Amino acid sequence: MDFTENTCREFVSVLASKEPVPGGGGASALVGAIGTALGNMVGSLTVGKKKYADVEQEIIALKAKCDDLEKQLLDQVPADAEGFAPLAKAYGIPKDDPTREETLEKATLNACAVPVHIMELCCQSLDAIRVFAEKGSRLAVSDAGCGAVIVKAALQAASLNVFINTKSLKNRGEAERLNARCEEMLGTYCALADEIYESCRKRFLA
């Protein structure tokens, strides 16, 4: 089920229930899309303004990229639910079933894929928001800062949905590879999000 077709109230209600999906991964994807859209709004308020004519083409291209990022992030909401379903089913396999361990391992690895991708999309979003904050309309710079904070939260939240699964992987080499990839993204892009936030905050307090 594509929960992005629900109303906001319906989504939150299901999220708060005991239903297995949507969960942290789907919520991360939705939040990432919202943060990306906030950055994109800065671009929308910049295009067509004479004051920003020199950066207009760059902003237009960046807006197109963010349009695509928003769509991809929203697509990860149902993708995460679909990725988790085999894992939930695997946990129900009797412990004396000889196929349980292999099935569980494959399902656990598969469940890591979507949240890792969500993180990658959030990183791309933060790269775009940085430009919106630096070159976009000064009247909307707070929205760029808000977008950075929100996408950072999505990035961090998605990482936890990877780490909870890599912890149980039997293939420790693959687990360590995934963990290292996530830590790399967190280290680089949480710092970038903080820089964007601080840059915006200082403009208001100067």
PDB file of C-alpha atoms in Angstrom:
ATOM      1  CA  MET A   1       0.000   0.000   0.000  1.00  0.00           C
ATOM      2  CA  ASP A   2       1.236   3.454  -0.908  1.00  0.00           C
ATOM      3  CA  PHE A   3       0.729   5.419   2.272  1.00  0.00           C
ATOM      4  CA  THR A   4       1.658   8.654   0.504  1.00  0.00           C
ATOM      5  CA  GLU A   5      -1.853   8.546  -0.976  1.00  0.00           C
ATOM      6  CA  ASN A   6      -3.311   8.884   2.528  1.00  0.00           C
ATOM      7  CA  THR A   7      -4.055  12.213   4.152  1.00  0.00           C
ATOM      8  CA  CYS A   8      -1.463  13.515   6.610  1.00  0.00           C
ATOM      9  CA  ARG A   9      -3.797  12.640   9.490  1.00  0.00           C
ATOM     10  CA  GLU A  10      -4.324   9.103   8.182  1.00  0.00           C
ATOM     11  CA  PHE A  11      -0.600   8.583   7.728  1.00  0.00           C
ATOM     12  CA  VAL A  12       0.162   9.717  11.278  1.00  0.00           C
ATOM     13  CA  SER A  13      -2.646   7.585  12.668  1.00  0.00           C
ATOM     14  CA  VAL A  14      -1.362   4.413  10.988  1.00  0.00           C
ATOM     15  CA  LEU A  15       2.201   5.295  11.952  1.00  0.00           C
ATOM     16  CA  ALA A  16       1.145   5.448  15.614  1.00  0.00           C
ATOM     17  CA  SER A  17      -0.670   2.113  15.445  1.00  0.00           C
ATOM     18  CA  LYS A  18       0.678  -1.402  15.937  1.00  0.00           C
ATOM     19  CA  GLU A  19       0.754  -1.973  12.168  1.00  0.00           C
ATOM     20  CA  PRO A  20       4.279  -2.946  11.016  1.00  0.00           C
ATOM     21  CA  VAL A  21       4.267  -0.394   8.182  1.00  0.00           C
ATOM     22  CA  PRO A  22       4.779   2.426   7.720  1.00  0.00           C
ATOM     23  CA  GLY A  23       7.641   2.581  10.192  1.00  0.00           C
ATOM     24  CA  GLY A  24      10.846   4.477  10.672  1.00  0.00           C
ATOM     25  CA  GLY A  25      12.019   4.005   7.103  1.00  0.00           C
ATOM     26  CA  GLY A  26       8.803   5.249   5.518  1.00  0.00           C
ATOM     27  CA  ALA A  27       8.614   8.150   7.940  1.00  0.00           C
ATOM     28  CA  SER A  28      12.227   9.076   7.139  1.00  0.00           C
ATOM     29  CA  ALA A  29      11.467   9.125   3.426  1.00  0.00           C
ATOM     30  CA  LEU A  30       8.414  11.332   3.873  1.00  0.00           C
ATOM     31  CA  VAL A  31      10.280  13.729   6.148  1.00  0.00           C
ATOM     32  CA  GLY A  32      13.155  13.864   3.651  1.00  0.00           C
ATOM     33  CA  ALA A  33      10.724  14.779   0.878  1.00  0.00           C
ATOM     34  CA  ILE A  34       9.226  17.545   3.020  1.00  0.00           C
ATOM     35  CA  GLY A  35      12.644  18.991   3.819  1.00  0.00           C
ATOM     36  CA  THR A  36      13.657  18.832   0.174  1.00  0.00           C
ATOM     37  CA  ALA A  37      10.458  20.627  -0.823  1.00  0.00           C
ATOM     38  CA  LEU A  38      11.239  23.419   1.614  1.00  0.00           C
ATOM     39  CA  GLY A  39      14.585  23.972  -0.046  1.00  0.00           C
ATOM     40  CA  ASN A  40      12.896  23.789  -3.427  1.00  0.00           C
ATOM     41  CA  MET A  41      10.457  26.500  -2.357  1.00  0.00           C
ATOM     42  CA  VAL A  42      13.401  28.865  -1.956  1.00  0.00           C
ATOM     43  CA  GLY A  43      14.232  28.160  -5.586  1.00  0.00           C
ATOM     44  CA  SER A  44      10.644  28.863  -6.631  1.00  0.00           C
ATOM     45  CA  LEU A  45      10.778  32.227  -4.873  1.00  0.00           C
ATOM     46  CA  THR A  46      14.091  33.040  -6.562  1.00  0.00           C
ATOM     47  CA  VAL A  47      13.301  32.286 -10.201  1.00  0.00           C
ATOM     48  CA  GLY A  48      11.981  35.282 -12.089  1.00  0.00           C
ATOM     49  CA  LYS A  49      13.426  37.884  -9.739  1.00  0.00           C
ATOM     50  CA  LYS A  50      15.709  40.433 -11.432  1.00  0.00           C
ATOM     51  CA  LYS A  51      17.911  40.538  -8.341  1.00  0.00           C
ATOM     52  CA  TYR A  52      18.861  36.882  -8.899  1.00  0.00           C
ATOM     53  CA  ALA A  53      19.056  36.880 -12.699  1.00  0.00           C
ATOM     54  CA  ASP A  54      22.716  35.872 -12.633  1.00  0.00           C
ATOM     55  CA  VAL A  55      21.957  32.602 -10.833  1.00  0.00           C
ATOM     56  CA  GLU A  56      18.555  31.899 -12.372  1.00  0.00           C
ATOM     57  CA  GLN A  57      19.654  29.105 -14.712  1.00  0.00           C
ATOM     58  CA  GLU A  58      21.544  27.360 -11.907  1.00  0.00           C
ATOM     59  CA  ILE A  59      18.497  27.616  -9.655  1.00  0.00           C
ATOM     60  CA  ILE A  60      16.161  26.336 -12.379  1.00  0.00           C
ATOM     61  CA  ALA A  61      18.391  23.286 -12.884  1.00  0.00           C
ATOM     62  CA  LEU A  62      18.575  22.708  -9.153  1.00  0.00           C
ATOM     63  CA  LYS A  63      14.793  22.949  -8.845  1.00  0.00           C
ATOM     64  CA  ALA A  64      14.406  20.250 -11.490  1.00  0.00           C
ATOM     65  CA  LYS A  65      16.790  18.035  -9.544  1.00  0.00           C
ATOM     66  CA  CYS A  66      14.849  18.601  -6.327  1.00  0.00           C
ATOM     67  CA  ASP A  67      11.548  17.867  -8.072  1.00  0.00           C
ATOM     68  CA  ASP A  68      13.014  14.478  -8.905  1.00  0.00           C
ATOM     69  CA  LEU A  69      14.447  13.985  -5.399  1.00  0.00           C
ATOM     70  CA  GLU A  70      11.056  14.709  -3.851  1.00  0.00           C
ATOM     71  CA  LYS A  71       9.446  12.079  -6.073  1.00  0.00           C
ATOM     72  CA  GLN A  72      12.159   9.520  -5.363  1.00  0.00           C
ATOM     73  CA  LEU A  73      11.893  10.075  -1.615  1.00  0.00           C
ATOM     74  CA  LEU A  74       8.110   9.697  -1.688  1.00  0.00           C
ATOM     75  CA  ASP A  75       8.559   6.503  -3.717  1.00  0.00           C
ATOM     76  CA  GLN A  76      10.651   5.103  -0.865  1.00  0.00           C
ATOM     77  CA  VAL A  77       7.642   5.151   1.477  1.00  0.00           C
ATOM     78  CA  PRO A  78       5.926   2.192  -0.245  1.00  0.00           C
ATOM     79  CA  ALA A  79       9.323   0.725  -1.182  1.00  0.00           C
ATOM     80  CA  ASP A  80      10.290   0.540   2.486  1.00  0.00           C
ATOM     81  CA  ALA A  81       7.030  -1.201   3.348  1.00  0.00           C
ATOM     82  CA  GLU A  82       7.632  -3.706   0.557  1.00  0.00           C
ATOM     83  CA  GLY A  83      11.228  -4.232   1.668  1.00  0.00           C
ATOM     84  CA  PHE A  84      10.218  -4.920   5.251  1.00  0.00           C
ATOM     85  CA  ALA A  85       7.424  -7.393   4.428  1.00  0.00           C
ATOM     86  CA  PRO A  86       9.739 -10.372   3.671  1.00  0.00           C
ATOM     87  CA  LEU A  87      11.650  -9.736   6.905  1.00  0.00           C
ATOM     88  CA  ALA A  88       8.479  -9.665   8.967  1.00  0.00           C
ATOM     89  CA  LYS A  89       7.435 -12.928   7.310  1.00  0.00           C
ATOM     90  CA  ALA A  90      10.872 -14.486   7.888  1.00  0.00           C
ATOM     91  CA  TYR A  91      10.669 -13.829  11.616  1.00  0.00           C
ATOM     92  CA  GLY A  92       7.565 -16.015  11.641  1.00  0.00           C
ATOM     93  CA  ILE A  93       9.396 -19.078  10.285  1.00  0.00           C
ATOM     94  CA  PRO A  94       9.682 -21.765  12.984  1.00  0.00           C
ATOM     95  CA  LYS A  95      13.111 -21.844  14.596  1.00  0.00           C
ATOM     96  CA  ASP A  96      13.551 -25.528  13.781  1.00  0.00           C
ATOM     97  CA  ASP A  97      13.019 -24.893  10.056  1.00  0.00           C
ATOM     98  CA  PRO A  98      16.397 -25.482   8.321  1.00  0.00           C
ATOM     99  CA  THR A  99      15.678 -22.681   5.807  1.00  0.00           C
ATOM    100  CA  ARG A 100      15.003 -20.058   8.488  1.00  0.00           C
ATOM    101  CA  GLU A 101      18.532 -18.700   8.923  1.00  0.00           C
ATOM    102  CA  GLU A 102      19.239 -18.266   5.220  1.00  0.00           C
ATOM    103  CA  THR A 103      15.819 -16.740   4.539  1.00  0.00           C
ATOM    104  CA  LEU A 104      16.191 -14.379   7.475  1.00  0.00           C
ATOM    105  CA  GLU A 105      19.661 -13.325   6.347  1.00  0.00           C
ATOM    106  CA  LYS A 106      18.476 -12.497   2.819  1.00  0.00           C
ATOM    107  CA  ALA A 107      15.420 -10.643   4.095  1.00  0.00           C
ATOM    108  CA  THR A 108      17.506  -8.651   6.587  1.00  0.00           C
ATOM    109  CA  LEU A 109      19.964  -7.619   3.901  1.00  0.00           C
ATOM    110  CA  ASN A 110      17.090  -6.666   1.597  1.00  0.00           C
ATOM    111  CA  ALA A 111      15.529  -4.548   4.358  1.00  0.00           C
ATOM    112  CA  CYS A 112      18.715  -2.461   4.518  1.00  0.00           C
ATOM    113  CA  ALA A 113      18.555  -1.404   0.885  1.00  0.00           C
ATOM    114  CA  VAL A 114      15.763   1.174   1.032  1.00  0.00           C
ATOM    115  CA  PRO A 115      16.946   3.099   4.111  1.00  0.00           C
ATOM    116  CA  VAL A 116      20.461   3.259   2.630  1.00  0.00           C
ATOM    117  CA  HIS A 117      18.951   4.715  -0.540  1.00  0.00           C
ATOM    118  CA  ILE A 118      16.903   7.172   1.514  1.00  0.00           C
ATOM    119  CA  MET A 119      20.149   8.350   3.079  1.00  0.00           C
ATOM    120  CA  GLU A 120      21.757   8.782  -0.339  1.00  0.00           C
ATOM    121  CA  LEU A 121      18.811  10.863  -1.527  1.00  0.00           C
ATOM    122  CA  CYS A 122      18.960  12.995   1.624  1.00  0.00           C
ATOM    123  CA  CYS A 123      22.643  13.693   0.942  1.00  0.00           C
ATOM    124  CA  GLN A 124      21.795  14.905  -2.549  1.00  0.00           C
ATOM    125  CA  SER A 125      19.050  17.047  -1.079  1.00  0.00           C
ATOM    126  CA  LEU A 126      21.406  18.715   1.387  1.00  0.00           C
ATOM    127  CA  ASP A 127      23.839  19.513  -1.429  1.00  0.00           C
ATOM    128  CA  ALA A 128      20.991  21.298  -3.215  1.00  0.00           C
ATOM    129  CA  ILE A 129      19.734  23.084  -0.107  1.00  0.00           C
ATOM    130  CA  ARG A 130      23.211  24.457   0.508  1.00  0.00           C
ATOM    131  CA  VAL A 131      23.047  26.241  -2.846  1.00  0.00           C
ATOM    132  CA  PHE A 132      19.518  27.491  -2.225  1.00  0.00           C
ATOM    133  CA  ALA A 133      20.668  28.906   1.114  1.00  0.00           C
ATOM    134  CA  GLU A 134      23.710  30.595  -0.440  1.00  0.00           C
ATOM    135  CA  LYS A 135      22.232  31.895  -3.690  1.00  0.00           C
ATOM    136  CA  GLY A 136      18.455  31.861  -3.298  1.00  0.00           C
ATOM    137  CA  SER A 137      16.067  34.595  -2.239  1.00  0.00           C
ATOM    138  CA  ARG A 138      17.114  36.240   1.015  1.00  0.00           C
ATOM    139  CA  LEU A 139      13.427  36.512   1.933  1.00  0.00           C
ATOM    140  CA  ALA A 140      13.173  32.720   2.103  1.00  0.00           C
ATOM    141  CA  VAL A 141      16.543  31.800   3.603  1.00  0.00           C
ATOM    142  CA  SER A 142      14.849  30.555   6.773  1.00  0.00           C
ATOM    143  CA  ASP A 143      13.086  27.915   4.685  1.00  0.00           C
ATOM    144  CA  ALA A 144      16.422  26.663   3.407  1.00  0.00           C
ATOM    145  CA  GLY A 145      17.608  26.386   7.009  1.00  0.00           C
ATOM    146  CA  CYS A 146      14.431  24.562   7.997  1.00  0.00           C
ATOM    147  CA  GLY A 147      14.851  22.217   5.055  1.00  0.00           C
ATOM    148  CA  ALA A 148      18.423  21.410   6.072  1.00  0.00           C
ATOM    149  CA  VAL A 149      17.401  20.600   9.655  1.00  0.00           C
ATOM    150  CA  ILE A 150      14.514  18.422   8.502  1.00  0.00           C
ATOM    151  CA  VAL A 151      16.537  16.503   5.915  1.00  0.00           C
ATOM    152  CA  LYS A 152      19.272  15.942   8.485  1.00  0.00           C
ATOM    153  CA  ALA A 153      16.666  14.355  10.773  1.00  0.00           C
ATOM    154  CA  ALA A 154      15.536  12.118   7.905  1.00  0.00           C
ATOM    155  CA  LEU A 155      19.145  11.137   7.209  1.00  0.00           C
ATOM    156  CA  GLN A 156      19.790  10.198  10.830  1.00  0.00           C
ATOM    157  CA  ALA A 157      16.478   8.380  11.207  1.00  0.00           C
ATOM    158  CA  ALA A 158      17.060   6.332   8.066  1.00  0.00           C
ATOM    159  CA  SER A 159      20.485   5.298   9.355  1.00  0.00           C
ATOM    160  CA  LEU A 160      18.939   3.708  12.436  1.00  0.00           C
ATOM    161  CA  ASN A 161      16.818   1.545  10.165  1.00  0.00           C
ATOM    162  CA  VAL A 162      20.033   0.265   8.614  1.00  0.00           C
ATOM    163  CA  PHE A 163      21.932  -0.233  11.868  1.00  0.00           C
ATOM    164  CA  ILE A 164      19.144  -2.238  13.534  1.00  0.00           C
ATOM    165  CA  ASN A 165      19.341  -4.707  10.646  1.00  0.00           C
ATOM    166  CA  THR A 166      23.114  -4.864  10.142  1.00  0.00           C
ATOM    167  CA  LYS A 167      23.437  -5.766  13.820  1.00  0.00           C
ATOM    168  CA  SER A 168      21.755  -9.096  13.185  1.00  0.00           C
ATOM    169  CA  LEU A 169      23.450  -9.976   9.884  1.00  0.00           C
ATOM    170  CA  LYS A 170      25.581 -13.121   9.989  1.00  0.00           C
ATOM    171  CA  ASN A 171      27.726 -11.805   7.158  1.00  0.00           C
ATOM    172  CA  ARG A 172      29.760  -9.380   9.266  1.00  0.00           C
ATOM    173  CA  GLY A 173      31.804  -8.213   6.289  1.00  0.00           C
ATOM    174  CA  GLU A 174      28.689  -6.956   4.528  1.00  0.00           C
ATOM    175  CA  ALA A 175      27.363  -5.519   7.782  1.00  0.00           C
ATOM    176  CA  GLU A 176      30.565  -3.552   8.306  1.00  0.00           C
ATOM    177  CA  ARG A 177      30.503  -2.325   4.701  1.00  0.00           C
ATOM    178  CA  LEU A 178      26.962  -1.011   5.085  1.00  0.00           C
ATOM    179  CA  ASN A 179      27.736   0.521   8.465  1.00  0.00           C
ATOM    180  CA  ALA A 180      30.813   2.275   7.079  1.00  0.00           C
ATOM    181  CA  ARG A 181      28.817   3.660   4.157  1.00  0.00           C
ATOM    182  CA  CYS A 182      26.188   5.025   6.528  1.00  0.00           C
ATOM    183  CA  GLU A 183      28.750   6.499   8.910  1.00  0.00           C
ATOM    184  CA  GLU A 184      30.443   8.231   5.990  1.00  0.00           C
ATOM    185  CA  MET A 185      27.191   9.864   4.911  1.00  0.00           C
ATOM    186  CA  LEU A 186      26.309  10.837   8.470  1.00  0.00           C
ATOM    187  CA  GLY A 187      29.718  12.347   9.114  1.00  0.00           C
ATOM    188  CA  THR A 188      29.767  14.463   5.972  1.00  0.00           C
ATOM    189  CA  TYR A 189      26.153  15.502   5.661  1.00  0.00           C
ATOM    190  CA  CYS A 190      25.134  16.048   9.275  1.00  0.00           C
ATOM    191  CA  ALA A 191      28.025  18.505   9.394  1.00  0.00           C
ATOM    192  CA  LEU A 192      26.813  20.150   6.177  1.00  0.00           C
ATOM    193  CA  ALA A 193      23.263  20.452   7.540  1.00  0.00           C
ATOM    194  CA  ASP A 194      24.618  22.058  10.713  1.00  0.00           C
ATOM    195  CA  GLU A 195      26.649  24.515   8.647  1.00  0.00           C
ATOM    196  CA  ILE A 196      23.573  25.526   6.646  1.00  0.00           C
ATOM    197  CA  TYR A 197      21.539  25.957   9.817  1.00  0.00           C
ATOM    198  CA  GLU A 198      24.208  28.045  11.529  1.00  0.00           C
ATOM    199  CA  SER A 199      24.686  30.191   8.448  1.00  0.00           C
ATOM    200  CA  CYS A 200      20.963  30.943   8.333  1.00  0.00           C
ATOM    201  CA  ARG A 201      20.665  31.516  12.085  1.00  0.00           C
ATOM    202  CA  LYS A 202      23.564  33.976  12.160  1.00  0.00           C
ATOM    203  CA  ARG A 203      21.946  36.098   9.462  1.00  0.00           C
ATOM    204  CA  PHE A 204      18.960  36.685  11.697  1.00  0.00           C
ATOM    205  CA  LEU A 205      20.941  37.364  14.864  1.00  0.00           C
ATOM    206  CA  ALA A 206      23.660  39.575  13.360  1.00  0.00           C
TER     207      ALA A 206
END
